CSV table of C-alpha atoms in Angstrom, one decimal:
chain,number,residue,atom,x,y,z
V,1,MET,CA,-59.1,13.8,-14.9
V,2,ILE,CA,-59.7,13.2,-11.2
V,3,SER,CA,-60.1,9.6,-10.2
V,4,ILE,CA,-61.5,8.1,-7.0
V,5,ASP,CA,-58.8,6.9,-4.7
V,6,LEU,CA,-59.6,4.5,-1.8
V,7,SER,CA,-56.1,3.2,-1.4
V,8,GLY,CA,-54.5,2.9,2.1
V,9,GLY,CA,-57.6,1.5,3.8
V,10,LEU,CA,-60.1,-1.3,4.1
V,11,VAL,CA,-63.7,-1.3,2.8
V,12,LEU,CA,-66.0,-3.9,4.4
V,13,VAL,CA,-69.1,-4.9,2.5
V,14,THR,CA,-71.9,-6.9,4.1
V,15,GLY,CA,-74.1,-8.8,1.7
V,16,GLY,CA,-71.0,-9.2,-0.5
V,17,ALA,CA,-72.3,-12.3,-2.3
V,18,GLY,CA,-75.3,-10.4,-3.8
V,19,SER,CA,-75.2,-8.7,-7.1
V,20,ILE,CA,-75.0,-5.2,-5.6
V,21,GLY,CA,-72.5,-6.1,-2.9
V,22,ARG,CA,-70.3,-7.9,-5.4
V,23,ALA,CA,-70.3,-4.8,-7.6
V,24,ILE,CA,-69.4,-2.6,-4.7
V,25,ALA,CA,-66.6,-4.8,-3.5
V,26,THR,CA,-65.2,-5.1,-7.0
V,27,GLN,CA,-65.2,-1.4,-7.7
V,28,ALA,CA,-63.8,-0.5,-4.3
V,29,ALA,CA,-60.9,-2.8,-5.0
V,30,GLN,CA,-60.4,-1.1,-8.4
V,31,ALA,CA,-60.2,2.2,-6.5
V,32,GLY,CA,-57.3,0.8,-4.4
V,33,ALA,CA,-59.0,-0.4,-1.2
V,34,SER,CA,-58.4,-3.7,0.5
V,35,ILE,CA,-61.7,-5.5,0.7
V,36,ALA,CA,-63.5,-7.6,3.3
V,37,VAL,CA,-66.4,-9.4,1.6
V,38,CYS,CA,-68.9,-10.6,4.1
V,39,ASP,CA,-72.0,-12.9,3.7
V,40,THR,CA,-73.6,-16.0,5.0
V,41,ASN,CA,-73.2,-17.6,1.5
V,42,VAL,CA,-69.6,-18.8,2.1
V,43,GLU,CA,-69.0,-20.3,-1.3
V,44,GLU,CA,-70.3,-17.3,-3.3
V,45,VAL,CA,-68.5,-14.7,-1.1
V,46,GLU,CA,-65.2,-16.5,-1.5
V,47,ALA,CA,-65.7,-16.5,-5.2
V,48,VAL,CA,-66.1,-12.7,-5.1
V,49,ALA,CA,-62.9,-12.3,-3.0
V,50,ALA,CA,-61.0,-14.7,-5.3
V,51,GLN,CA,-62.0,-12.8,-8.4
V,52,ILE,CA,-60.8,-9.6,-6.8
V,53,ARG,CA,-57.5,-11.2,-5.9
V,54,THR,CA,-57.2,-12.5,-9.4
V,55,ASN,CA,-57.4,-8.9,-10.6
V,56,GLY,CA,-54.4,-8.0,-8.4
V,57,ALA,CA,-56.2,-6.4,-5.4
V,58,VAL,CA,-56.3,-7.5,-1.7
V,59,ALA,CA,-59.5,-9.2,-0.6
V,60,LYS,CA,-60.6,-11.8,1.9
V,61,SER,CA,-64.0,-13.4,2.4
V,62,PHE,CA,-65.7,-13.7,5.8
V,63,ASP,CA,-68.7,-15.7,7.0
V,64,MET,CA,-71.0,-13.1,8.6
V,65,ASP,CA,-74.6,-13.3,9.8
V,66,VAL,CA,-75.5,-9.7,10.3
V,67,THR,CA,-78.3,-10.7,12.7
V,68,ASP,CA,-75.7,-11.8,15.2
V,69,PRO,CA,-74.1,-8.7,16.8
V,70,VAL,CA,-71.3,-10.7,18.5
V,71,MET,CA,-70.4,-12.3,15.2
V,72,VAL,CA,-70.5,-9.0,13.4
V,73,LYS,CA,-68.1,-7.4,15.9
V,74,GLN,CA,-65.7,-10.4,15.8
V,75,VAL,CA,-65.6,-10.3,12.0
V,76,ILE,CA,-65.0,-6.6,11.7
V,77,ASP,CA,-62.3,-6.7,14.3
V,78,SER,CA,-60.6,-9.6,12.6
V,79,ALA,CA,-60.9,-7.9,9.2
V,80,VAL,CA,-59.2,-4.8,10.5
V,81,LYS,CA,-56.5,-6.9,12.1
V,82,GLU,CA,-55.8,-8.8,8.9
V,83,LEU,CA,-56.4,-6.2,6.2
V,84,GLY,CA,-55.7,-2.8,7.7
V,85,PRO,CA,-57.5,0.2,9.0
V,86,LEU,CA,-61.2,0.5,8.2
V,87,ARG,CA,-61.9,3.3,5.8
V,88,GLY,CA,-65.4,2.4,4.7
V,89,LEU,CA,-68.4,0.3,5.7
V,90,VAL,CA,-71.2,-0.6,3.2
V,91,THR,CA,-74.3,-2.3,4.5
V,92,ALA,CA,-75.6,-4.2,1.5
V,93,ALA,CA,-77.0,-7.3,3.3
V,94,GLY,CA,-80.7,-7.5,2.8
V,95,VAL,CA,-83.7,-9.9,2.3
V,96,LEU,CA,-87.1,-9.6,0.7
V,97,ARG,CA,-90.2,-11.3,1.8
V,98,THR,CA,-93.4,-10.4,-0.1
V,99,GLY,CA,-97.0,-10.7,0.8
V,100,PRO,CA,-99.9,-8.4,1.8
V,101,LEU,CA,-99.7,-6.9,5.3
V,102,SER,CA,-103.1,-8.5,6.1
V,103,SER,CA,-101.6,-11.9,5.9
V,104,GLN,CA,-97.9,-11.3,6.5
V,105,SER,CA,-96.4,-14.0,8.6
V,106,HIS,CA,-94.8,-13.0,11.8
V,107,GLU,CA,-91.7,-15.1,10.9
V,108,ASP,CA,-91.2,-13.3,7.6
V,109,TRP,CA,-91.7,-9.9,9.1
V,110,LYS,CA,-89.2,-10.6,11.8
V,111,ARG,CA,-86.7,-12.0,9.3
V,112,VAL,CA,-86.8,-8.9,7.1
V,113,MET,CA,-86.4,-6.6,10.1
V,114,ALA,CA,-83.6,-8.7,11.6
V,115,VAL,CA,-81.5,-8.6,8.4
V,116,ASN,CA,-82.3,-5.3,6.9
V,117,VAL,CA,-82.7,-3.1,10.0
V,118,ASP,CA,-81.0,-4.9,12.9
V,119,GLY,CA,-78.2,-6.1,10.6
V,120,THR,CA,-77.5,-2.5,9.5
V,121,LEU,CA,-77.4,-1.4,13.1
V,122,HIS,CA,-75.0,-4.2,14.2
V,123,ALA,CA,-72.5,-3.4,11.5
V,124,VAL,CA,-72.6,0.3,12.2
V,125,GLN,CA,-72.1,-0.2,15.9
V,126,ALA,CA,-69.2,-2.6,15.4
V,127,ALA,CA,-67.5,-0.3,12.9
V,128,ILE,CA,-67.7,3.0,14.8
V,129,PRO,CA,-64.5,2.7,16.9
V,130,HIS,CA,-62.5,1.7,13.8
V,131,LEU,CA,-64.0,4.4,11.6
V,132,GLU,CA,-63.5,7.1,14.2
V,133,SER,CA,-59.7,6.5,14.1
V,134,THR,CA,-59.7,6.9,10.3
V,135,HIS,CA,-62.5,9.5,9.9
V,136,GLY,CA,-64.1,6.9,7.6
V,137,SER,CA,-67.5,6.7,5.9
V,138,ILE,CA,-70.6,4.5,6.1
V,139,VAL,CA,-73.0,3.9,3.2
V,140,THR,CA,-76.2,2.1,3.9
V,141,LEU,CA,-78.3,0.5,1.1
V,142,GLY,CA,-81.8,1.8,0.9
V,143,SER,CA,-84.5,1.7,-1.8
V,144,VAL,CA,-87.1,3.8,-3.4
V,145,SER,CA,-89.4,1.3,-1.7
V,146,ALA,CA,-89.0,3.4,1.4
V,147,PHE,CA,-91.1,6.1,-0.2
V,148,ILE,CA,-93.9,4.2,-1.9
V,149,GLY,CA,-96.6,1.7,-1.1
V,150,SER,CA,-97.1,-1.6,-2.8
V,151,ALA,CA,-99.5,-4.4,-2.8
V,152,ASP,CA,-97.2,-7.0,-1.3
V,153,GLY,CA,-94.0,-5.3,-0.2
V,154,GLY,CA,-95.0,-3.8,3.2
V,155,ALA,CA,-92.3,-5.5,5.2
V,156,TYR,CA,-89.5,-4.5,2.8
V,157,THR,CA,-90.8,-1.0,2.5
V,158,THR,CA,-91.0,-0.6,6.3
V,159,SER,CA,-87.5,-2.0,6.7
V,160,LYS,CA,-86.0,0.4,4.1
V,161,GLY,CA,-87.7,3.4,5.7
V,162,ALA,CA,-86.2,2.3,9.0
V,163,VAL,CA,-82.7,2.0,7.4
V,164,LEU,CA,-83.0,5.5,6.0
V,165,SER,CA,-84.1,6.9,9.4
V,166,LEU,CA,-81.2,5.0,11.1
V,167,SER,CA,-78.8,6.5,8.6
V,168,TYR,CA,-80.0,10.1,9.4
V,169,ALA,CA,-79.7,9.4,13.1
V,170,ALA,CA,-76.2,7.9,12.7
V,171,ALA,CA,-75.1,10.8,10.5
V,172,GLY,CA,-76.1,13.4,13.1
V,173,GLU,CA,-74.6,11.4,16.0
V,174,LEU,CA,-71.3,10.5,14.3
V,175,ALA,CA,-70.5,13.7,12.5
V,176,PRO,CA,-68.7,15.2,15.6
V,177,ARG,CA,-66.6,12.0,15.6
V,178,GLY,CA,-65.5,12.5,12.0
V,179,ILE,CA,-67.6,9.7,10.5
V,180,ARG,CA,-69.8,10.4,7.5
V,181,VAL,CA,-73.0,8.4,7.0
V,182,ASN,CA,-75.1,8.4,3.8
V,183,ASN,CA,-77.8,6.3,2.1
V,184,VAL,CA,-78.0,5.1,-1.5
V,185,ALA,CA,-81.6,4.3,-2.7
V,186,PRO,CA,-81.8,2.4,-6.0
V,187,GLY,CA,-84.9,1.8,-8.0
V,188,TRP,CA,-85.3,-1.5,-9.7
V,189,VAL,CA,-81.9,-3.2,-10.2
V,190,ASP,CA,-81.2,-5.7,-12.9
V,191,GLY,CA,-79.9,-8.4,-10.5
V,192,GLY,CA,-80.7,-9.8,-7.1
V,193,PHE,CA,-84.3,-9.5,-6.1
V,194,THR,CA,-85.4,-8.6,-9.6
V,195,HIS,CA,-83.8,-11.7,-11.0
V,196,GLN,CA,-85.6,-13.7,-8.3
V,197,ALA,CA,-88.9,-12.2,-9.4
V,198,LEU,CA,-88.1,-12.9,-13.0
V,199,ALA,CA,-87.4,-16.5,-12.3
V,200,ALA,CA,-90.7,-16.9,-10.4
V,201,SER,CA,-92.7,-15.0,-13.0
V,202,ASP,CA,-95.0,-16.7,-15.5
V,203,ASN,CA,-94.1,-13.9,-18.0
V,204,PRO,CA,-90.6,-12.7,-17.2
V,205,GLU,CA,-90.2,-10.7,-20.4
V,206,HIS,CA,-93.3,-8.7,-19.6
V,207,LEU,CA,-92.1,-8.1,-16.1
V,208,ARG,CA,-88.7,-7.0,-17.3
V,209,LYS,CA,-90.3,-4.5,-19.8
V,210,ARG,CA,-92.6,-3.2,-17.1
V,211,ALA,CA,-89.8,-2.7,-14.6
V,212,SER,CA,-87.7,-0.9,-17.2
V,213,SER,CA,-90.6,1.3,-18.2
V,214,LEU,CA,-91.0,2.5,-14.6
V,215,HIS,CA,-87.8,4.5,-15.0
V,216,PRO,CA,-87.8,7.6,-17.2
V,217,LEU,CA,-84.3,6.7,-18.4
V,218,GLY,CA,-85.9,3.6,-19.9
V,219,ARG,CA,-84.0,0.8,-18.1
V,220,MET,CA,-83.3,-0.7,-14.7
V,221,ALA,CA,-80.1,0.2,-12.8
V,222,SER,CA,-77.2,-2.2,-13.2
V,223,PRO,CA,-75.4,-3.3,-10.0
V,224,ARG,CA,-72.5,-1.2,-11.3
V,225,ASP,CA,-74.7,2.0,-11.4
V,226,VAL,CA,-75.4,1.5,-7.7
V,227,ALA,CA,-71.8,0.7,-6.9
V,228,ASN,CA,-70.6,3.9,-8.7
V,229,ALA,CA,-72.7,6.0,-6.3
V,230,VAL,CA,-71.5,4.1,-3.2
V,231,ILE,CA,-67.8,4.3,-4.1
V,232,TRP,CA,-68.2,8.1,-4.7
V,233,LEU,CA,-69.8,8.6,-1.3
V,234,LEU,CA,-67.0,6.6,0.3
V,235,SER,CA,-64.4,8.7,-1.3
V,236,ASN,CA,-62.9,12.1,-0.4
V,237,GLN,CA,-64.8,13.6,-3.3
V,238,ALA,CA,-67.8,13.4,-1.0
V,239,ALA,CA,-65.9,14.7,2.0
V,240,PHE,CA,-68.5,17.3,2.9
V,241,ILE,CA,-71.5,15.1,2.4
V,242,THR,CA,-73.2,13.4,5.3
V,243,GLY,CA,-76.8,12.7,6.2
V,244,SER,CA,-77.8,12.5,2.6
V,245,MET,CA,-80.0,10.1,0.6
V,246,LEU,CA,-78.8,9.6,-3.0
V,247,LEU,CA,-81.4,8.3,-5.4
V,248,VAL,CA,-80.0,6.0,-8.0
V,249,ASP,CA,-83.3,5.4,-9.7
V,250,GLY,CA,-83.2,6.5,-13.3
V,251,GLY,CA,-85.9,9.1,-12.5
V,252,PHE,CA,-88.2,6.7,-10.8
V,253,MET,CA,-89.1,9.1,-8.0
V,254,ILE,CA,-89.8,12.0,-10.3
V,255,GLN,CA,-93.1,10.3,-11.1
V,256,HIS,CA,-93.9,10.0,-7.4
V,257,ASN,CA,-92.9,13.5,-6.4
V,258,SER,CA,-95.0,15.3,-9.0
């Protein structure tokens, strides 16, 4: 049996306090990487790092606001200095602001773009010189939302479409420098934004059943499902894959492509 081996290098995860970021950091550590877990939620991100250390791996938490390019560079440089050469970057930081485009507030729109799009760019830019020396890999977090319309998700949809295009652009530009760039696009995930929606819903059980029914496999993704795809793309098992978008959607997009 061939197992994924990320030992001998650092994997840095933005949005590491979220359900998907936490799962990615945890599984990268299980594959042997040292982990830099980054987020603005200092308490939660330290809890993630502490749990990884409890399980015998190397991890440190970092306060990182991805909208601040100077801070992002400083954190990535510090993480490499403290934890070793950067092998992988995962951009899992993201925010969701809902509302129809006709009444979308300028502040909410700017916030979604600043975190989801600009934040991805800042992390990629800061990581390039480190990843070039290791021939490392970048995985950006997208969404099936990039391909579909919705009544109140225009800002998020736009941001994820931009992240995908940014990933394609980076893959083409960075391939000659030995850096692979890929995008993972989940469907509904049983965590994070979905849990926020469930908490705000008048009928959470109905919403959960509806979300599950949107996927032909009959359930939402778990954060671990998404992390499995990310870890594989970071690994040498995906050494000849760059500029790809991997759907982790339980068949969601089958219904939109037919």
